[in-house]
Short mmCIF file of C-alpha atoms in Angstrom, two decimals:
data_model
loop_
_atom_site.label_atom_id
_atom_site.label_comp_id
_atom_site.label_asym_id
_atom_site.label_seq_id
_atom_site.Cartn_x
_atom_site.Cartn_y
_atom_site.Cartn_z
CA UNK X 1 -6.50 -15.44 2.54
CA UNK X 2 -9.25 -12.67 1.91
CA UNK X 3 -12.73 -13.67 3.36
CA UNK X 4 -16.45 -12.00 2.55
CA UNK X 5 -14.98 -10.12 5.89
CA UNK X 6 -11.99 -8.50 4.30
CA UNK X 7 -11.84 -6.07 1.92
CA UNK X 8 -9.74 -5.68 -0.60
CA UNK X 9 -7.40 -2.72 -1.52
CA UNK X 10 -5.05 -1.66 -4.46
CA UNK X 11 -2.27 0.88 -4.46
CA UNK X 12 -1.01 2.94 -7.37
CA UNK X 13 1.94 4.72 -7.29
CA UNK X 14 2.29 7.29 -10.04
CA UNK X 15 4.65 9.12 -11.17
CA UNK X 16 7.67 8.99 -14.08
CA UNK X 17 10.29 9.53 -11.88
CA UNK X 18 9.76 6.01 -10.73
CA UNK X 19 9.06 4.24 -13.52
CA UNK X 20 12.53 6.03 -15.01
CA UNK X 21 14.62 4.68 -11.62
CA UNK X 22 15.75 7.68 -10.55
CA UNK X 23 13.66 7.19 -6.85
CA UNK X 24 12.92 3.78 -5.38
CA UNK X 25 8.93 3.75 -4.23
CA UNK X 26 9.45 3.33 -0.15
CA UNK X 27 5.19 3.63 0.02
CA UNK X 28 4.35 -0.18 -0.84
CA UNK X 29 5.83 -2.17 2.42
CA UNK X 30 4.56 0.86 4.66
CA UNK X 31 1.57 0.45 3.42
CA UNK X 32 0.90 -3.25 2.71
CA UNK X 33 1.85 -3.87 6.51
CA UNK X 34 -0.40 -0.78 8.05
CA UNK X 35 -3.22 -2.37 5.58
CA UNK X 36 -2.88 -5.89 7.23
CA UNK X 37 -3.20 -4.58 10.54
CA UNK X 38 -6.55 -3.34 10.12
CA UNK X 39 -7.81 -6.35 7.74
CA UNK X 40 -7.76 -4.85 4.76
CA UNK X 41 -4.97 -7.47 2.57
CA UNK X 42 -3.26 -5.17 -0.32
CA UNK X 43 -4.33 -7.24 -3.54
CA UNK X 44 -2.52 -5.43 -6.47
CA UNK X 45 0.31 -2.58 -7.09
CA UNK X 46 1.05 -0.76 -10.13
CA UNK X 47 3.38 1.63 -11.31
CA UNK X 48 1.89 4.54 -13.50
CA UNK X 49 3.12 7.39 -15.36
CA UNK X 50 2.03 11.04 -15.23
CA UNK X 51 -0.58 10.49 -17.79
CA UNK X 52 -3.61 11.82 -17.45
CA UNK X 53 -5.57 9.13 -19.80
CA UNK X 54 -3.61 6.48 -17.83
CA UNK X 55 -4.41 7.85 -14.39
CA UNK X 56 -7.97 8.23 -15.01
CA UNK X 57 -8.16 4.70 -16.67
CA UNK X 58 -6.34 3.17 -14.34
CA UNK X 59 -8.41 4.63 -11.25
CA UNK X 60 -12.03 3.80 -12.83
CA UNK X 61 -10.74 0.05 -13.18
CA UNK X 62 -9.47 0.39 -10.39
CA UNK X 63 -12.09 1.79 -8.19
CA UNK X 64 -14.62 -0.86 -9.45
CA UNK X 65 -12.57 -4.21 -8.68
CA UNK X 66 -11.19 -3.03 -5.38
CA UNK X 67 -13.08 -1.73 -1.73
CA UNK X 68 -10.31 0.73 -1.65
CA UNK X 69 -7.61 2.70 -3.92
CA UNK X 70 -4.59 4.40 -2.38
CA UNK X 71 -2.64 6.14 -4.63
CA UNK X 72 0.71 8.02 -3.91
CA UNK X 73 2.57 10.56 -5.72
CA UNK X 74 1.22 13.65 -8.21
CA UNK X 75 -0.12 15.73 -5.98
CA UNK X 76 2.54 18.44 -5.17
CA UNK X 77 2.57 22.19 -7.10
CA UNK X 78 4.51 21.49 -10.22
CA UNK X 79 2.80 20.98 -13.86
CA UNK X 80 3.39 17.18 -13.50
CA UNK X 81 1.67 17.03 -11.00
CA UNK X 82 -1.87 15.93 -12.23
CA UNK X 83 -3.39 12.79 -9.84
CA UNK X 84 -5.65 15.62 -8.08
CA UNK X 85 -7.30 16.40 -11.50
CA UNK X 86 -7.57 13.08 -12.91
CA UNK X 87 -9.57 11.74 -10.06
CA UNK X 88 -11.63 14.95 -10.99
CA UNK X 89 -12.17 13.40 -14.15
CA UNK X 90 -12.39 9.89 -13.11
CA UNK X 91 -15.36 10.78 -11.03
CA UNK X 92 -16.92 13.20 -13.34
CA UNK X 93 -16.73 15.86 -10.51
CA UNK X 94 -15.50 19.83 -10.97
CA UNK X 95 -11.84 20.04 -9.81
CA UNK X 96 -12.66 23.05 -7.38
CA UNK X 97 -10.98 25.17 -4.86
CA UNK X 98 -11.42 23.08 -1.58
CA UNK X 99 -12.51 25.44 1.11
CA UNK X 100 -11.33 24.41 4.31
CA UNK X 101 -7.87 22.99 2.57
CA UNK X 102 -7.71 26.76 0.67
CA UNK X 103 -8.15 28.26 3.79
CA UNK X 104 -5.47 26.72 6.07
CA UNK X 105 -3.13 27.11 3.01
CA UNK X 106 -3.17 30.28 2.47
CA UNK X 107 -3.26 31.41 5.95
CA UNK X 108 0.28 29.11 6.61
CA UNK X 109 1.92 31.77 3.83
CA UNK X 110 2.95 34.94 3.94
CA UNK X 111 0.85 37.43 1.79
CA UNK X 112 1.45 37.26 -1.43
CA UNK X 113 3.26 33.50 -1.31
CA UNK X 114 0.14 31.23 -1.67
CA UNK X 115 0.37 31.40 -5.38
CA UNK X 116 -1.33 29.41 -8.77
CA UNK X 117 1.47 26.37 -7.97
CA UNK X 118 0.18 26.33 -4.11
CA UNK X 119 -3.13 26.68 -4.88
CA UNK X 120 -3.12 23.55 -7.23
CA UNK X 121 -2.53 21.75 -4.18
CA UNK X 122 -5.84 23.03 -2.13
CA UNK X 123 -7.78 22.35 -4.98
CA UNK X 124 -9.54 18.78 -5.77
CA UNK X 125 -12.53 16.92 -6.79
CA UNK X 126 -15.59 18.51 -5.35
CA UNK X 127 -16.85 16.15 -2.26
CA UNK X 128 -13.33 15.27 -1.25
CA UNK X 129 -12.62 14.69 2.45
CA UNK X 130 -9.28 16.10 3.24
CA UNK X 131 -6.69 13.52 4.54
CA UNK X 132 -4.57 15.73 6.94
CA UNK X 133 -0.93 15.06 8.28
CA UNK X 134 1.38 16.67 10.44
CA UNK X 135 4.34 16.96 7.95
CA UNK X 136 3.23 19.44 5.96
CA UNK X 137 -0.16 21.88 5.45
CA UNK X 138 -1.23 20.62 2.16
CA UNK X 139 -3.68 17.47 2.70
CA UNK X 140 -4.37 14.00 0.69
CA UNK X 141 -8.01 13.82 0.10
CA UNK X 142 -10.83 10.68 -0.40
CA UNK X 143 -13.68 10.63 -2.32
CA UNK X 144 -15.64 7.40 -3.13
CA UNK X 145 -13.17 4.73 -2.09
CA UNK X 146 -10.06 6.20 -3.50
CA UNK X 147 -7.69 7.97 -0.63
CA UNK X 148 -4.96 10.12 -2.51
CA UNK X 149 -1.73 10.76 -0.84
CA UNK X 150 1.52 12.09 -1.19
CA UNK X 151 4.57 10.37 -2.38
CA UNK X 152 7.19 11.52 0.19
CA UNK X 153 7.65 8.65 2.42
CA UNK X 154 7.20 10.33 5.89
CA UNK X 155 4.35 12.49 4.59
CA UNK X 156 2.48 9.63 3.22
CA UNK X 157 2.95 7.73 6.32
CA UNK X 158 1.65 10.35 8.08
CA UNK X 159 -1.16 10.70 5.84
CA UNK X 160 -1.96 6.95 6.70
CA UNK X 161 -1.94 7.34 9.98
CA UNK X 162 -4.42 9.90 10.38
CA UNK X 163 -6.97 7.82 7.28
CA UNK X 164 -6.15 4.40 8.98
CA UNK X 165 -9.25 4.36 11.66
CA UNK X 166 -11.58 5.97 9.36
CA UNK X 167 -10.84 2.66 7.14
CA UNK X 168 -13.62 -0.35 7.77
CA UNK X 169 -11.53 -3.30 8.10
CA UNK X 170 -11.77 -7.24 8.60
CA UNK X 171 -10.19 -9.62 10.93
CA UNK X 172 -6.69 -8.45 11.33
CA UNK X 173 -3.81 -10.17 8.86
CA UNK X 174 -1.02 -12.13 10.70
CA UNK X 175 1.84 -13.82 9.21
CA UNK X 176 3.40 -16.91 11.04
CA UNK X 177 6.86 -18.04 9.75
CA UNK X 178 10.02 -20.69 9.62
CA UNK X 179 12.99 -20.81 7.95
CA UNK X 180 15.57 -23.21 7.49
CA UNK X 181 19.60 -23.01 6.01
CA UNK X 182 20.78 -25.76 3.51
CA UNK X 183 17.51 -26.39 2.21
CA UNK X 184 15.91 -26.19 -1.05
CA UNK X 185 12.81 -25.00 -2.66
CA UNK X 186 12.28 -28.10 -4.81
CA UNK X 187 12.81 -29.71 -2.01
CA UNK X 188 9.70 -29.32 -0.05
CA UNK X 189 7.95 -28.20 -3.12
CA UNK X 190 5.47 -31.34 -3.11
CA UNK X 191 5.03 -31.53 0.48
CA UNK X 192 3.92 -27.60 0.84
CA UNK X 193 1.44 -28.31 -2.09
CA UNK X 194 -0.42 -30.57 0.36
CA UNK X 195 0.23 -28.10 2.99
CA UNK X 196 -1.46 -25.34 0.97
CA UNK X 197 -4.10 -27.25 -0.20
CA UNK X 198 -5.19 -28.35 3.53
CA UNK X 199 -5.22 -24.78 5.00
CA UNK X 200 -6.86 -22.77 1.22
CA UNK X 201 -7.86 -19.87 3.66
CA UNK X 202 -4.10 -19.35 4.01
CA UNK X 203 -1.37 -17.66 1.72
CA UNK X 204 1.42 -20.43 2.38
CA UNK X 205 4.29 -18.58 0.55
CA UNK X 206 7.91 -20.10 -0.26
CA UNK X 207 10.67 -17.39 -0.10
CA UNK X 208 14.46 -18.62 -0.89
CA UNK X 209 17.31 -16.32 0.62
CA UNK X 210 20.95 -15.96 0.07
CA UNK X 211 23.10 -15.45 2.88
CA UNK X 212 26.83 -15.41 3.39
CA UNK X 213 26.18 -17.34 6.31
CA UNK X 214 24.35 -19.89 3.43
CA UNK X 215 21.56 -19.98 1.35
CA UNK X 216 18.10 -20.72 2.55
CA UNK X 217 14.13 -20.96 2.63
CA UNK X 218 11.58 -19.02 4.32
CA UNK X 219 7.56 -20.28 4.03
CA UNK X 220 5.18 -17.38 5.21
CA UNK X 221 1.80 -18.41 6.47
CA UNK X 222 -0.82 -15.52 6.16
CA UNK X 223 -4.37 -14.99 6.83
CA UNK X 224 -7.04 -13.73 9.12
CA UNK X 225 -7.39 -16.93 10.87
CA UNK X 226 -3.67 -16.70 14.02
CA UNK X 227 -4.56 -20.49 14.99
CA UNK X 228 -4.51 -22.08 11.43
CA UNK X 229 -1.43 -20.20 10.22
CA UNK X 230 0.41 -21.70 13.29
CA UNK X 231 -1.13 -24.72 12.42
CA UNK X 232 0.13 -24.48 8.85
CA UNK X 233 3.68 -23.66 10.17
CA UNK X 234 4.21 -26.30 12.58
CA UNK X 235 3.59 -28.58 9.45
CA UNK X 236 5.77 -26.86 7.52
CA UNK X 237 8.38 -27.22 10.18
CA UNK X 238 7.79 -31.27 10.59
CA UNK X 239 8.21 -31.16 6.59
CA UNK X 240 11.88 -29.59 6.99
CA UNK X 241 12.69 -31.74 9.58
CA UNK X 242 11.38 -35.01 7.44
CA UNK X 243 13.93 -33.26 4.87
CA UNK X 244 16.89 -33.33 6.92
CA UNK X 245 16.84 -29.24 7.51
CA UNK X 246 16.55 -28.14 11.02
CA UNK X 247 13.91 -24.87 11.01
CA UNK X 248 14.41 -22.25 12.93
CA UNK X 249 10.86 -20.32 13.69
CA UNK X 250 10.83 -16.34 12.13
CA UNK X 251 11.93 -14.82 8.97
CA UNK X 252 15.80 -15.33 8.13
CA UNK X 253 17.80 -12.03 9.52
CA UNK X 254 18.72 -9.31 6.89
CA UNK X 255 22.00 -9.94 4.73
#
């Protein structure tokens, strides 16, 4: 699916408490979605603890395979919270007051209440451009090609929003789809092989559901190219039709 116009991206969420189970990462679809819209296909997630050897590993790998890093989480006011400083290190940069992020924090507090746990969060890798949102005061930041953002939900989505047309893209990403009840994967397994194989631009994806209404198959077409994923799908569909299904075009509804 990715073209020499498309650049790549990789996400990495940190933080224990979701690697423990105790919150469910609600960052990756948000963000996989808002990333195909502006042609820029989400090519790898991981899940990484508060470590700062792992963060700062993980980042320079990271940094050098990928045209951009997002990462969530680890940048609140609390002594786990250490992405901020890591990139720091990652970059070999001084983790420094940020002026204009120092500034608007402390003047959104009452005297006296922008303290050392605040401050943490106005203070990042020297060249960072802030990442602002209209949640909260405290800002995500980017420097190089690595955009650091919060790991509440609505504040990260907000984050994206504001980073989004700042981001050089590609071709947009569009998805085409069918689905069909009472049929197999194994089933069409050899005839989406071809099907794959005749549109290798494409990510031709096989997705099997289970339904009370009855169990199913969905194939996703995806790439940067609308006409040849709706080519790919109206094969797909005269495949489940040679197979006795009957497709029905979109994704399957929601159990």
């Amino acid at each position: 699916m990715t073209t020499k116009t498309n650049p790549t991206a990789c996400l990495l969420v940190i933080g224990n408490e979701v690697l423990s189970g105790r919150t469910q990462d609600a960052n990756i679809r948000f963000l996989a979605l808002g990333l195909g819209e502006i042609g820029i296909p989400l090519r790898e997630v991981r899940v990484i603890p508060d470590v700062a050897e792992t963060i700062i590993a993980t980042v320079n790998e990271c940094r050098a395979r990928f045209d951009h890093v997002f990462t969530t989480g680890g940048i609140g006011p609390t002594h786990d919270d250490i992405t901020s400083e890591c990139i720091a290190v990652a970059f070999g940069v001084p983790w420094e007051p940020h002026p204009v992020a120092w500034a608007r924090m402390e003047a959104s507090y009452k005297p006296g209440e922008f303290n050392a746990a605040r401050q943490r969060m106005a203070t990042m890798p020297r060249g960072s451009n802030l990442i602002d949102n209209e949640i909260s005061v405290a800002p995500g930041f980017t420097i190089g090609n690595v955009h650091v953002m919060a790991g509440v939900p609505r504040i990260m989505q907000s984050m994206f929003r504001h980073l989004a047309p700042t981001l050089a893209g590609g071709p947009p990403i569009v998805a085409r789809s069918v689905h069909a009840l009472r049929l197999a994967e194994g089933v069409i397994a050899e005839g989406l092989t071809a099907i794959q194989a005749k549109f290798p631009a494409l990510d031709v994806g096989s997705y099997p559901y289970y339904r009370p209404s009855g169990n199913g198959v969905a194939i996703v077409a995806k790439g940067n190219d609308p006409a040849a994923a709706e080519a790919a799908i109206a094969e797909v569909t005269q495949l489940m039709i040679a197979c006795g299904a009957t497709p029905i075009q979109g994704e399957p509804p929601e159990a």
